[in-house]
Amino acid sequence: MMAIGLLEFIKNLILWPPVFYMLIAPGLITMMILLIILIWAERKIAGRIQMRYGPLEISPKIGGAIQLLADLMRYMFQEIIIPRTVDTLPYIIAPIAGFVISMLPIAAIPISPIYFPSPMNNSIIVALALTTLPPIFGILAGWSSNNKFSLIGGARESFLVAAYELIIILSAIGAVIIYGSPDFTQAVSAQKDLWGIVLNPISAIAFYVAVLMASGRFPFEIAEAEAEIVMGAYTEYSGLMYGLSMGISYARMFVYNLIFTLLFLGGWYPFFTVPGHTFFSYVIIPATIVIVKALIVSLTMVFTRAIYARLRIDQALGGAWKFWFLFSIMGLLLGGAIVLLQGGI
Amino acid sequence: MEAISDIGGGISARKVDDKTMILFFGPQHPSSGHMRIILKLDGDVIIESDPDIGYVHRTMEKLSETKEWIKNSVLFERLAILDAGNVTQAYIIALEKLLGIEPPERALYLRTILSEINRISSHLYGMGIFAIMLGSSTGYMWFFGDREIMVQLAERITGSRLTHTYHIPGGVRRDVSKSFFEELEKGLNYIEKRLRHYEIMFVNNPVVRSRIENVGILSRERAIDLGVTGPNARASGIDFDVRVEEPYGAYSFVDFEVPVYKEGDALARTFQRMDEIRQSISILRQLSKSIPEGPILNEKYLKLFTPAMKEVLEKDKRIKFPAIFTSLKPPSGKAYGRVEEGRGEIFFYLESNGEPKPYRVRVVTPSFRNSILLKYLPVGYRLADLPAIYGSIDYFPPEADR
């Protein structure tokens, strides 16, 4: 009797939305699996274009798919060297907090119409606000490392943050005003027939490019430019700390793409249910649809590595302020025009 | 630098300019190579650049005075192993002048074929490094992957991939078979096809192009003042090529153009190298059509061959050295050799006093002459432009440091 009660308790605990979201999907476990798929796919696609195999040796039968696990294992057993000259506390906190906080927006991102951690009327605003936090820890890492390359990396990161955050928020507003609600579930249900990317393609494109910039994908891999500033803000890190700092940009990209999916790609639509299986219908199916969509968008983003070189910081900032900022305002105006046409407000 | 001032108590100090930052770019840096560039940055803009070379100095000139003449060719090709054929050729040309011996015509053709294969592979290597410095990993992999074709062709001629040791006084070490020219043609067709891909994917890629256009502009006057050589000079409008000015090998038998660009920026240097690869392909085609039959070593040395050596030459088409080669004693005198290497003109000055070892060897390498560019070109550009400039001048530290 006790054992059954305990099992029931564990089951309920795991299925309690906050725990389920942060730990299972789309949180830690799903994120790890997706990171493995993403990084493997990134290297395999790039390898195919670049006339080489990509990862292979670890597991030749499945094309080296678990290469990242091997890398992580190596990171785990590698000595974490903390240089004498660093500011120890912020130096240690920065990558750990950066990684954890980069996943925090998940608490406000629903992946199912009725099953979400925190019912919020303004979840879009909360999620977007939380996504702006991780760069602070990148800048902190750059400052506390006491290394000139780290400092330059942190400075570059801070310049980029100022440029892309506004574009992301403006283009999100461009979508939100069409749906008439800053709530993800309502925004998704407004896209039942027509996806946001069709309604407001300008905002969608601006959002996509700004996410490229935010997650340091090519051609905006400026804050970590290896040929120029070694590893940017994370130059002085080693072992698991380095592994974590590498994961931050991927985690951020995936979280942004979850938001992108919900705002522009119709979220869990096409939504369907299997009668008699409530959990399956309302959690597993919509979650899979959302995560697969976000994964596909992420794959297109990592694919840019195989095509582009790296822009200069002034080119990226100039492009962001002179073009993409105005472009996202155009998206905002388009959203307003659609609202007027629908006879809203 | 500010004046040193006395701050009392007999201690003098230099006032620190707090607006600038000194950045040590290398030697422990992913893209610095075996050297250090001391940069003074004002924000993101480079206001002073001081290349600090010499990290891979191997005392080659002095070392060569302790080795026999023929052994030195093995030493000097370590200057730039990716372009070993051209380096050795310059040394051997100078040595032949001392010895007063001429290689037969077929040997000249074979030397020139190896030179041009080396030039293509050297340019591909340089552009690969350039690509990864700009962050284009596809360009990097493509250039290095396709360079393999040229390396294998060189292996077919000489028997080794990089350090060929192909040139010997009075000729070359191995002959090639007829099937080699078919393979050469195949390889050239492939590279010719790929050059178009490089233009689409790398040079005309909007991001790459915006990174290298109008970056690191070297004017014609500046290039002459600094004594720049090779593709970097030709991309600044200087029509100078040792292959034309002082033909060696079989260059006087072939028809080719020297591509010259007048813009002098990183983009012009890239286009110049691509055009040189095209010219090299054309030269190789002409050479493989018109290569004459005949011996590959001067008659004078062939006479010294024992029957066993002659048999090896007949059967394997390779030369076993007569004993005299180990103790060559060129008459007293001075001689020089000039060769257009992938990166520019390499110059050897040899002095003999009749001993089996050189009295003095002086090498002026193209990378050494171009290294001065790292002091003057990056000034006024951004930190991110430094790898673009470094990569575009195709600087190779081991060659410069000798």
XYZ file of C-alpha atoms in Angstrom:
747
model
C 0.000 0.000 0.000
C 2.835 2.294 0.976
C 4.750 1.460 -2.187
C 1.772 2.207 -4.389
C 1.270 5.484 -2.578
C 4.920 6.368 -3.108
C 4.764 5.485 -6.793
C 1.630 7.546 -7.132
C 3.378 10.421 -5.403
C 6.408 10.208 -7.696
C 4.177 10.007 -10.741
C 2.200 13.015 -9.637
C 5.364 14.902 -8.833
C 6.834 14.241 -12.263
C 3.622 15.105 -14.022
C 3.195 18.264 -11.995
C 3.526 20.843 -14.777
C 6.375 22.950 -13.306
C 8.514 19.845 -12.734
C 7.530 18.245 -16.003
C 8.312 21.400 -17.965
C 11.654 22.157 -16.377
C 12.911 18.595 -16.103
C 11.401 16.578 -18.937
C 9.916 18.522 -21.843
C 10.921 20.967 -23.104
C 13.314 21.322 -20.165
C 16.509 19.602 -19.161
C 16.128 16.079 -20.561
C 14.566 17.056 -23.876
C 17.061 19.886 -24.149
C 19.990 17.496 -23.683
C 18.633 15.106 -26.306
C 17.987 17.995 -28.674
C 21.462 19.406 -28.039
C 22.916 16.043 -29.015
C 20.795 15.941 -32.178
C 21.458 19.591 -33.020
C 25.204 19.570 -32.583
C 25.496 16.217 -34.315
C 23.360 17.452 -37.216
C 25.317 20.687 -37.393
C 28.576 18.809 -37.724
C 27.179 16.189 -40.075
C 25.544 18.711 -42.422
C 28.642 20.868 -42.431
C 30.733 17.750 -43.025
C 28.621 16.759 -45.996
C 29.056 20.182 -47.584
C 32.729 20.306 -46.727
C 33.659 16.941 -48.280
C 34.314 15.135 -45.018
C 32.539 12.704 -42.712
C 31.947 14.759 -39.597
C 31.830 12.805 -36.320
C 32.123 9.102 -36.931
C 34.608 7.275 -34.721
C 32.574 7.125 -31.503
C 29.704 5.096 -32.982
C 30.268 4.302 -36.661
C 26.976 2.381 -37.001
C 24.814 5.404 -36.186
C 27.074 7.945 -37.836
C 28.779 9.154 -34.683
C 25.506 10.448 -33.243
C 26.617 10.186 -29.618
C 29.801 12.157 -30.186
C 28.528 14.946 -27.921
C 28.044 12.469 -25.058
C 31.659 11.432 -25.427
C 32.717 15.068 -25.463
C 30.665 15.795 -22.358
C 32.198 12.812 -20.604
C 35.620 14.118 -21.446
C 34.670 17.542 -20.116
C 33.462 15.931 -16.906
C 36.779 14.265 -16.200
C 38.856 17.212 -17.306
C 40.409 19.369 -14.631
C 38.653 22.674 -14.159
C 41.476 25.154 -14.095
C 40.667 28.371 -12.305
C 43.385 30.922 -13.032
C 44.829 32.726 -10.034
C 44.045 36.158 -11.409
C 40.300 35.717 -11.927
C 37.557 37.068 -9.717
C 36.635 33.614 -8.477
C 32.994 33.878 -7.423
C 31.576 35.566 -10.550
C 33.923 33.443 -12.658
C 32.357 30.243 -11.295
C 28.808 31.538 -11.200
C 28.746 32.945 -14.737
C 28.557 29.792 -16.927
C 26.412 27.851 -14.438
C 23.893 30.632 -13.940
C 24.052 31.455 -17.626
C 23.071 27.913 -18.586
C 20.332 27.573 -15.973
C 18.832 30.969 -16.700
C 18.939 30.394 -20.434
C 16.416 27.597 -19.812
C 14.282 29.619 -17.397
C 11.926 31.069 -20.058
C 10.567 27.533 -20.452
C 8.580 28.175 -17.261
C 6.459 30.613 -19.249
C 6.341 28.765 -22.572
C 3.403 26.356 -22.881
C 3.733 23.375 -25.192
C 0.171 22.236 -24.778
C -3.189 24.058 -24.834
C -4.287 23.007 -21.342
C -1.218 21.658 -19.596
C 1.245 24.384 -18.636
C 3.300 25.271 -15.577
C 1.965 28.682 -14.781
C -1.259 30.047 -16.207
C -0.298 33.544 -17.154
C -2.223 36.151 -19.038
C 0.998 37.712 -20.206
C 3.274 34.709 -20.670
C 4.789 36.121 -23.876
C 6.058 39.167 -22.029
C 7.430 37.049 -19.168
C 9.159 34.634 -21.531
C 10.736 37.431 -23.576
C 11.832 39.206 -20.418
C 13.509 36.044 -19.134
C 15.346 35.473 -22.422
C 17.166 38.774 -21.961
C 18.908 37.603 -18.784
C 21.648 35.141 -19.918
C 23.837 37.672 -21.802
C 24.447 39.442 -18.500
C 26.305 36.346 -17.338
C 28.303 36.268 -20.543
C 29.409 39.815 -19.860
C 30.095 38.850 -16.253
C 32.265 35.945 -17.407
C 34.193 38.271 -19.682
C 34.749 40.791 -16.918
C 35.666 38.362 -14.158
C 38.115 36.357 -16.307
C 40.655 39.172 -16.208
C 41.751 38.470 -19.751
C 41.780 40.995 -22.543
C 40.239 38.630 -25.055
C 37.459 37.824 -22.574
C 36.941 41.509 -21.983
C 36.615 42.218 -25.687
C 34.253 39.261 -26.017
C 32.098 40.568 -23.194
C 32.077 44.046 -24.705
C 31.069 42.647 -28.091
C 28.299 40.642 -26.434
C 26.965 43.756 -24.702
C 26.927 45.708 -27.968
C 25.066 42.897 -29.676
C 22.536 42.559 -26.860
C 21.573 46.192 -27.281
C 21.098 45.624 -30.992
C 19.126 42.387 -31.124
C 16.903 42.542 -28.050
C 14.935 45.453 -29.433
C 14.422 43.698 -32.763
C 13.215 40.535 -31.041
C 10.780 42.385 -28.809
C 9.483 44.652 -31.590
C 8.886 41.743 -33.936
C 7.206 39.760 -31.146
C 4.901 42.736 -30.553
C 4.231 42.800 -34.297
C 2.775 39.321 -33.905
C 1.139 39.843 -30.539
C -0.989 42.793 -31.647
C -2.476 40.630 -34.397
C -3.481 37.918 -31.933
C -4.728 40.543 -29.505
C -3.309 38.828 -26.437
C 0.107 38.585 -24.763
C -0.725 34.995 -23.819
C 0.917 32.116 -25.688
C -2.101 29.809 -25.583
C -4.363 32.477 -27.049
C -1.735 33.484 -29.566
C -1.503 29.881 -30.745
C -5.245 29.356 -30.897
C -5.474 32.524 -33.011
C -3.243 30.746 -35.540
C -5.546 27.771 -35.918
C -6.292 28.528 -39.561
C -3.453 30.779 -40.611
C 0.058 30.732 -39.187
C 1.678 33.940 -37.986
C 4.482 33.672 -40.511
C 1.898 34.112 -43.291
C 0.096 36.920 -41.508
C 3.212 38.882 -40.665
C 6.232 37.570 -42.579
C 8.227 40.747 -41.938
C 8.167 40.314 -38.178
C 8.911 36.605 -38.556
C 12.017 37.256 -40.666
C 13.239 39.998 -38.323
C 12.718 37.686 -35.342
C 14.599 34.869 -37.067
C 17.600 37.061 -37.891
C 17.669 38.540 -34.408
C 17.689 35.028 -32.946
C 20.652 34.193 -35.168
C 22.362 37.199 -33.635
C 21.253 36.402 -30.087
C 22.468 32.823 -30.156
C 25.766 33.637 -31.853
C 25.136 31.659 -35.005
C 26.966 32.459 -38.223
C 27.290 35.070 -39.662
C 26.872 36.716 -36.244
C 29.318 34.522 -34.353
C 31.060 37.699 -33.282
C 31.261 37.465 -29.510
C 33.119 34.143 -29.703
C 35.086 34.761 -32.879
C 37.857 32.216 -32.619
C 40.217 33.748 -35.148
C 40.021 37.129 -33.472
C 39.433 36.793 -29.744
C 40.101 33.083 -29.085
C 36.778 32.167 -27.385
C 35.382 35.533 -26.420
C 34.113 35.800 -22.875
C 34.765 32.100 -22.214
C 38.454 32.091 -23.144
C 39.646 31.238 -19.625
C 37.223 28.368 -19.018
C 38.114 24.710 -19.160
C 36.487 21.350 -18.608
C 32.853 21.187 -17.668
C 32.614 24.963 -17.271
C 33.648 25.339 -20.896
C 31.130 22.675 -21.927
C 28.391 24.584 -20.122
C 29.378 27.861 -21.735
C 29.259 26.175 -25.134
C 25.767 24.908 -24.340
C 24.400 28.346 -23.432
C 24.097 29.581 -26.989
C 22.414 26.355 -28.138
C 19.985 26.394 -25.218
C 19.139 30.013 -25.903
C 18.635 29.305 -29.568
C 16.262 26.463 -28.782
C 14.250 28.529 -26.292
C 13.973 31.371 -28.784
C 12.831 28.913 -31.411
C 10.136 27.590 -29.084
C 8.884 31.171 -28.841
C 9.236 31.548 -32.611
C 7.223 28.364 -33.128
C 4.435 29.523 -30.828
C 4.307 33.039 -32.258
C 4.761 32.409 -35.964
C 4.596 28.696 -36.778
C 1.208 27.836 -35.357
C 2.433 26.245 -32.127
C 0.817 22.833 -31.617
C -1.322 23.069 -34.753
C -2.253 20.880 -36.588
C -3.725 19.813 -33.237
C -5.507 16.500 -32.960
C -6.530 14.227 -30.112
C -6.689 10.494 -29.641
C -9.944 9.652 -27.832
C -9.477 7.920 -24.519
C -5.851 8.930 -24.025
C -6.026 12.329 -22.335
C -2.343 12.606 -21.390
C -1.234 11.393 -24.781
C -3.595 13.756 -26.596
C -3.006 16.893 -24.600
C 0.651 16.586 -23.631
C 2.634 14.194 -25.785
C 1.222 15.088 -29.199
C 1.277 18.906 -28.909
C 4.652 18.827 -27.169
C 6.094 16.706 -29.981
C 4.686 19.012 -32.634
C 6.083 22.133 -30.963
C 9.480 20.607 -30.256
C 9.861 19.189 -33.752
C 8.998 22.548 -35.290
C 11.468 24.326 -33.021
C 14.095 21.697 -33.841
C 13.630 22.204 -37.581
C 14.016 25.976 -37.196
C 17.124 25.385 -35.075
C 18.544 23.097 -37.744
C 18.200 25.832 -40.358
C 20.049 28.109 -37.962
C 22.995 25.804 -37.345
C 23.147 25.174 -41.077
C 24.320 28.774 -41.630
C 27.716 27.742 -40.268
C 28.383 25.866 -43.472
C 27.604 28.851 -45.677
C 28.665 32.092 -44.103
C 31.805 33.610 -42.740
C 31.766 35.896 -39.727
C 30.700 39.517 -39.933
C 32.619 42.302 -38.274
C 31.052 43.825 -35.161
C 30.479 47.198 -36.839
C 28.858 45.502 -39.840
C 26.549 43.470 -37.612
C 25.602 46.462 -35.467
C 25.154 48.692 -38.500
C 22.966 46.075 -40.139
C 20.955 45.610 -36.970
C 20.307 49.300 -36.303
C 20.102 50.596 -39.857
C 18.172 47.764 -41.438
C 16.722 45.118 -39.142
C 15.474 47.643 -36.580
C 13.548 49.544 -39.259
C 12.463 46.227 -40.738
C 10.984 45.123 -37.409
C 9.182 48.484 -37.113
C 7.744 47.782 -40.569
C 6.595 44.437 -39.196
C 4.961 46.294 -36.326
C 3.174 48.598 -38.792
C 2.090 45.605 -40.853
C 0.689 44.004 -37.727
C -1.179 47.223 -36.964
C -2.525 47.364 -40.508
C -3.807 43.788 -40.238
C -5.533 44.629 -36.962
C -7.203 47.634 -38.606
C -8.278 45.529 -41.604
C -9.797 42.948 -39.305
C -11.708 45.801 -37.708
C -10.060 45.285 -34.381
C -9.226 47.649 -31.489
C 55.046 56.704 -26.029
C 54.855 59.409 -23.396
C 57.958 60.827 -21.843
C 59.252 59.184 -18.734
C 58.805 61.552 -15.819
C 60.278 61.618 -12.370
C 57.642 61.016 -9.730
C 59.938 61.667 -6.824
C 62.207 59.515 -4.726
C 64.284 58.697 -7.761
C 61.488 56.587 -9.242
C 60.489 57.395 -12.760
C 57.292 56.263 -14.373
C 55.566 56.392 -17.683
C 52.120 57.883 -17.736
C 49.602 55.264 -18.720
C 47.329 56.259 -21.542
C 44.022 54.930 -20.324
C 42.232 55.233 -23.635
C 44.192 52.512 -25.372
C 44.716 48.855 -24.746
C 47.784 46.795 -25.574
C 46.742 43.404 -26.889
C 49.220 40.580 -27.395
C 47.902 38.745 -30.434
C 49.843 35.505 -30.218
C 51.987 33.444 -30.011
C 49.384 31.376 -28.121
C 46.473 32.379 -30.285
C 44.346 30.320 -32.682
C 45.113 32.506 -35.677
C 48.432 34.189 -34.974
C 50.683 31.474 -36.276
C 54.197 31.157 -34.857
C 54.481 34.825 -34.106
C 53.181 37.621 -32.000
C 51.572 40.872 -33.053
C 51.556 43.522 -30.362
C 48.520 45.660 -31.003
C 47.558 48.991 -29.562
C 43.813 49.349 -29.712
C 41.709 52.428 -29.369
C 38.343 50.866 -28.749
C 38.072 48.413 -31.605
C 40.433 50.259 -33.935
C 44.082 49.304 -34.300
C 46.317 52.349 -33.888
C 49.622 50.533 -33.697
C 50.678 47.115 -34.842
C 54.049 45.621 -34.108
C 54.775 42.188 -35.552
C 57.218 40.270 -33.392
C 58.647 37.489 -35.533
C 61.355 34.930 -34.905
C 59.565 32.312 -32.821
C 60.516 29.544 -35.240
C 63.992 30.692 -36.168
C 65.970 27.526 -36.928
C 69.351 29.093 -37.754
C 69.105 27.683 -41.247
C 71.732 29.931 -42.783
C 74.318 29.100 -40.145
C 73.293 25.452 -40.004
C 73.857 25.110 -43.714
C 77.538 25.964 -43.249
C 77.935 22.692 -41.351
C 76.435 20.463 -44.025
C 77.614 19.321 -47.423
C 76.220 21.194 -50.424
C 73.820 18.450 -51.479
C 72.506 17.880 -47.957
C 71.535 21.514 -47.709
C 68.765 21.088 -50.240
C 67.073 18.802 -47.713
C 67.550 21.459 -45.055
C 66.247 24.403 -47.039
C 63.060 22.784 -48.202
C 62.004 22.863 -44.551
C 61.686 26.639 -44.996
C 58.246 26.162 -46.451
C 57.367 22.527 -46.775
C 54.135 23.310 -48.569
C 56.131 24.954 -51.336
C 59.280 22.820 -51.065
C 59.826 22.393 -54.800
C 60.238 26.098 -55.416
C 62.520 26.673 -52.443
C 64.863 23.860 -53.393
C 64.877 24.990 -56.961
C 66.245 28.409 -56.015
C 69.044 26.815 -54.021
C 69.869 24.334 -56.770
C 69.877 27.066 -59.439
C 72.459 28.987 -57.431
C 74.465 25.834 -56.807
C 74.407 24.961 -60.507
C 75.784 28.411 -61.282
C 78.674 27.717 -58.916
C 79.274 24.285 -60.399
C 78.890 25.552 -63.950
C 76.467 22.844 -64.936
C 73.203 22.976 -66.853
C 70.304 20.562 -66.505
C 68.970 18.920 -69.670
C 65.738 20.194 -71.158
C 63.478 17.425 -69.869
C 64.692 18.099 -66.337
C 63.871 21.779 -66.771
C 60.341 20.878 -67.824
C 59.889 18.508 -64.898
C 61.150 21.142 -62.484
C 58.703 23.664 -63.824
C 55.828 21.184 -63.615
C 56.640 20.605 -59.960
C 56.955 24.365 -59.405
C 53.516 25.052 -60.774
C 51.920 22.157 -58.889
C 53.530 23.538 -55.748
C 52.288 27.015 -56.552
C 48.695 25.825 -56.864
C 48.878 23.859 -53.627
C 50.557 26.765 -51.848
C 47.823 29.169 -52.961
C 45.114 26.717 -51.913
C 46.781 26.349 -48.530
C 46.990 30.114 -48.097
C 43.374 30.625 -49.064
C 42.292 27.830 -46.717
C 43.968 29.581 -43.793
C 42.444 32.844 -44.996
C 38.985 31.251 -45.052
C 39.138 29.933 -41.503
C 40.437 33.283 -40.282
C 37.291 34.841 -41.734
C 35.217 32.102 -40.121
C 34.271 30.339 -43.350
C 34.768 26.716 -42.374
C 33.494 25.488 -45.726
C 36.133 27.491 -47.565
C 38.772 26.087 -45.224
C 37.784 22.487 -45.801
C 37.363 22.907 -49.535
C 40.728 24.536 -50.087
C 42.531 22.020 -47.940
C 40.627 19.086 -49.384
C 41.362 20.096 -52.960
C 44.970 20.838 -52.159
C 45.265 17.101 -51.579
C 44.945 16.557 -55.356
C 47.985 18.724 -55.970
C 49.924 17.131 -53.136
C 49.263 13.693 -54.593
C 50.311 14.812 -58.053
C 53.551 16.076 -56.536
C 53.899 12.707 -54.853
C 53.498 10.992 -58.217
C 56.417 12.979 -59.595
C 58.754 12.990 -56.655
C 57.751 10.119 -54.411
C 56.920 12.253 -51.394
C 54.019 14.472 -50.540
C 55.660 17.564 -49.156
C 59.425 17.489 -48.785
C 60.215 16.419 -52.293
C 64.019 16.849 -52.477
C 63.460 16.536 -56.194
C 66.062 18.896 -57.573
C 69.693 17.866 -57.738
C 72.546 19.750 -59.359
C 72.355 19.072 -63.078
C 68.869 17.604 -63.176
C 66.104 15.985 -61.229
C 65.923 12.849 -59.122
C 63.136 10.973 -60.875
C 61.482 10.754 -64.251
C 57.720 10.504 -64.700
C 55.739 7.906 -66.599
C 53.376 8.704 -69.465
C 50.316 7.949 -67.330
C 51.261 10.802 -65.040
C 50.210 13.372 -67.613
C 46.752 11.842 -67.866
C 46.377 12.099 -64.106
C 47.696 15.647 -64.194
C 45.071 16.596 -66.751
C 42.364 15.018 -64.610
C 43.531 16.922 -61.551
C 43.735 20.205 -63.462
C 40.225 19.761 -64.843
C 38.976 19.186 -61.319
C 40.694 22.272 -59.918
C 39.434 24.347 -62.833
C 35.876 23.246 -62.095
C 36.314 23.907 -58.395
C 37.632 27.435 -58.972
C 34.123 28.406 -60.074
C 32.695 26.858 -56.895
C 35.164 28.817 -54.785
C 34.029 32.036 -56.406
C 30.375 31.303 -55.680
C 30.780 29.937 -52.185
C 33.756 31.850 -50.854
C 34.920 34.959 -52.677
C 31.533 36.195 -53.835
C 29.738 35.100 -50.688
C 28.185 38.400 -49.528
C 29.540 38.059 -46.001
C 33.078 37.167 -47.064
C 33.079 39.870 -49.671
C 31.965 42.534 -47.228
C 34.753 41.421 -44.924
C 37.572 41.659 -47.462
C 36.557 44.394 -49.867
C 38.382 47.684 -49.157
C 40.186 46.081 -46.222
C 43.945 46.293 -45.891
C 44.495 48.546 -48.870
C 48.114 48.600 -50.002
C 48.842 51.321 -52.523
C 51.333 50.803 -55.319
C 53.771 53.387 -53.918
C 53.567 51.892 -50.453
C 54.144 48.411 -51.812
C 57.285 49.586 -53.622
C 58.541 51.459 -50.561
C 58.085 48.441 -48.308
C 59.654 46.061 -50.801
C 56.649 43.771 -50.935
C 56.907 40.834 -53.277
C 54.819 38.215 -54.984
C 51.038 38.130 -55.289
C 50.718 40.905 -52.698
C 52.743 43.261 -54.894
C 50.928 42.173 -58.044
C 47.571 42.834 -56.382
C 48.771 46.406 -55.779
C 49.501 47.071 -59.417
C 53.174 46.099 -59.600
C 53.803 43.977 -62.656
C 56.764 42.007 -61.380
C 57.301 38.300 -61.593
C 60.662 36.530 -61.534
C 59.309 33.983 -63.987
C 59.118 36.815 -66.527
C 61.972 39.065 -65.425
C 64.602 36.364 -65.181
C 63.166 33.165 -66.634
C 64.417 29.925 -65.165
C 63.333 26.350 -65.710
C 61.047 25.999 -68.705
C 59.244 29.304 -68.305
C 60.820 30.709 -71.449
C 59.141 27.907 -73.436
C 55.602 28.637 -72.258
C 53.162 31.418 -72.793
C 51.467 32.884 -69.737
C 50.150 36.101 -68.276
C 50.955 37.662 -64.949
C 47.659 38.722 -63.376
C 47.869 42.253 -61.970
C 45.217 44.049 -59.941
C 45.440 47.692 -59.025
C 43.015 47.843 -56.043
C 45.485 46.470 -53.513
C 42.880 45.305 -50.986
C 42.322 41.852 -49.526
C 39.783 41.072 -52.235
C 42.277 41.929 -55.000
C 44.877 39.702 -53.343
C 42.377 36.844 -53.280
C 41.394 37.327 -56.916
C 45.058 37.609 -57.880
C 45.781 34.210 -56.343
C 42.772 32.636 -58.026
C 43.957 34.020 -61.361
C 47.452 32.715 -60.710
C 46.003 29.266 -60.183
C 44.297 29.589 -63.592
C 47.572 30.627 -65.179
C 49.373 27.738 -63.493
C 46.808 25.345 -64.918
C 47.429 26.766 -68.378
C 51.211 26.526 -67.917
C 50.954 22.920 -66.752
C 48.835 22.006 -69.783
C 51.347 23.586 -72.151
C 54.252 21.853 -70.434
C 52.635 18.430 -70.423
C 51.983 18.755 -74.171
C 55.452 19.887 -75.154
C 57.713 18.037 -72.720
C 60.640 16.554 -74.686
C 62.102 13.076 -74.284
C 65.649 12.749 -73.084
C 67.880 12.351 -70.070
C 66.989 13.897 -66.735
C 70.558 14.471 -65.586
C 73.459 16.283 -67.173
C 75.682 14.071 -69.372
C 78.699 15.007 -67.319
C 77.268 13.310 -64.246
C 75.721 10.441 -66.180
C 79.218 9.440 -67.229
C 80.107 8.806 -63.604
C 77.329 6.229 -63.230
C 78.264 2.630 -62.470
C 76.426 -0.123 -64.409
C 74.234 -0.829 -61.364
C 73.185 2.812 -61.202
C 72.461 2.852 -64.909
C 70.266 -0.209 -64.480
C 68.226 1.505 -61.763
C 67.892 4.559 -63.986
C 66.718 2.432 -66.915
C 64.324 0.317 -64.911
C 62.895 2.591 -62.213
C 63.624 5.911 -63.909
C 65.239 7.234 -60.773
C 68.731 8.368 -60.029
C 71.066 6.795 -57.534
C 73.607 9.385 -56.572
C 77.193 8.898 -57.696
C 79.600 9.105 -54.784
C 80.858 12.452 -55.941
C 77.561 14.066 -54.982
C 78.312 13.776 -51.297
C 81.526 15.693 -51.628
C 80.739 18.245 -54.283
C 83.370 20.935 -54.240
C 82.205 23.927 -56.238
C 85.038 26.254 -57.218
C 85.431 29.411 -55.160
C 82.899 32.015 -56.092
C 79.569 33.603 -55.486
C 76.237 32.872 -57.059
C 72.605 33.609 -56.556
C 69.325 31.942 -57.426
C 65.946 33.604 -57.779
C 62.670 31.784 -58.023
C 59.079 32.962 -57.952
C 57.614 30.996 -55.103
C 53.902 30.874 -54.272
C 54.269 33.796 -51.882
C 56.759 35.803 -53.895
C 60.406 35.900 -54.820
C 62.817 33.697 -52.906
C 66.484 34.625 -53.197
C 69.508 32.477 -52.403
C 73.033 33.837 -52.232
C 75.756 31.200 -52.022
C 79.435 31.708 -51.424
C 81.917 28.907 -51.892
C 85.593 28.761 -51.008
C 86.154 25.426 -52.686
C 85.271 23.371 -49.636
C 82.662 20.565 -49.517
C 80.528 22.846 -47.351
C 79.232 26.325 -48.133
C 81.174 29.292 -46.811
C 78.072 31.434 -46.560
C 74.432 31.041 -47.502
C 71.989 33.894 -47.399
C 68.267 33.368 -47.908
C 65.738 36.106 -48.418
C 62.289 34.618 -48.268
C 59.112 36.224 -49.566
C 57.329 35.862 -46.231
C 60.123 37.761 -44.544
C 59.795 40.579 -47.010
C 56.020 40.599 -46.671
C 56.082 40.457 -42.875
C 56.570 44.238 -42.782
C 53.013 44.508 -44.060
C 51.763 43.349 -40.677
C 53.175 46.549 -39.219
C 51.637 48.974 -41.692
C 48.520 47.381 -43.152
C 46.332 46.779 -40.053
C 46.675 50.331 -38.708
C 43.358 52.140 -38.904
C 41.319 48.991 -39.342
C 39.367 47.106 -36.722
C 40.590 44.215 -34.638
C 38.386 41.852 -36.618
C 40.149 43.002 -39.785
C 43.512 41.786 -38.536
C 42.838 38.104 -39.348
C 41.448 39.192 -42.721
C 44.621 41.135 -43.494
C 46.919 38.469 -42.051
C 45.213 35.780 -44.095
C 45.101 37.812 -47.275
C 48.849 38.453 -47.361
C 49.411 34.696 -47.036
C 52.115 35.083 -44.428
C 53.902 31.887 -43.391
C 55.986 32.349 -40.209
C 58.359 29.349 -40.539
C 59.411 30.617 -43.936
C 60.019 34.151 -42.677
C 61.982 33.071 -39.623
C 64.231 30.678 -41.536
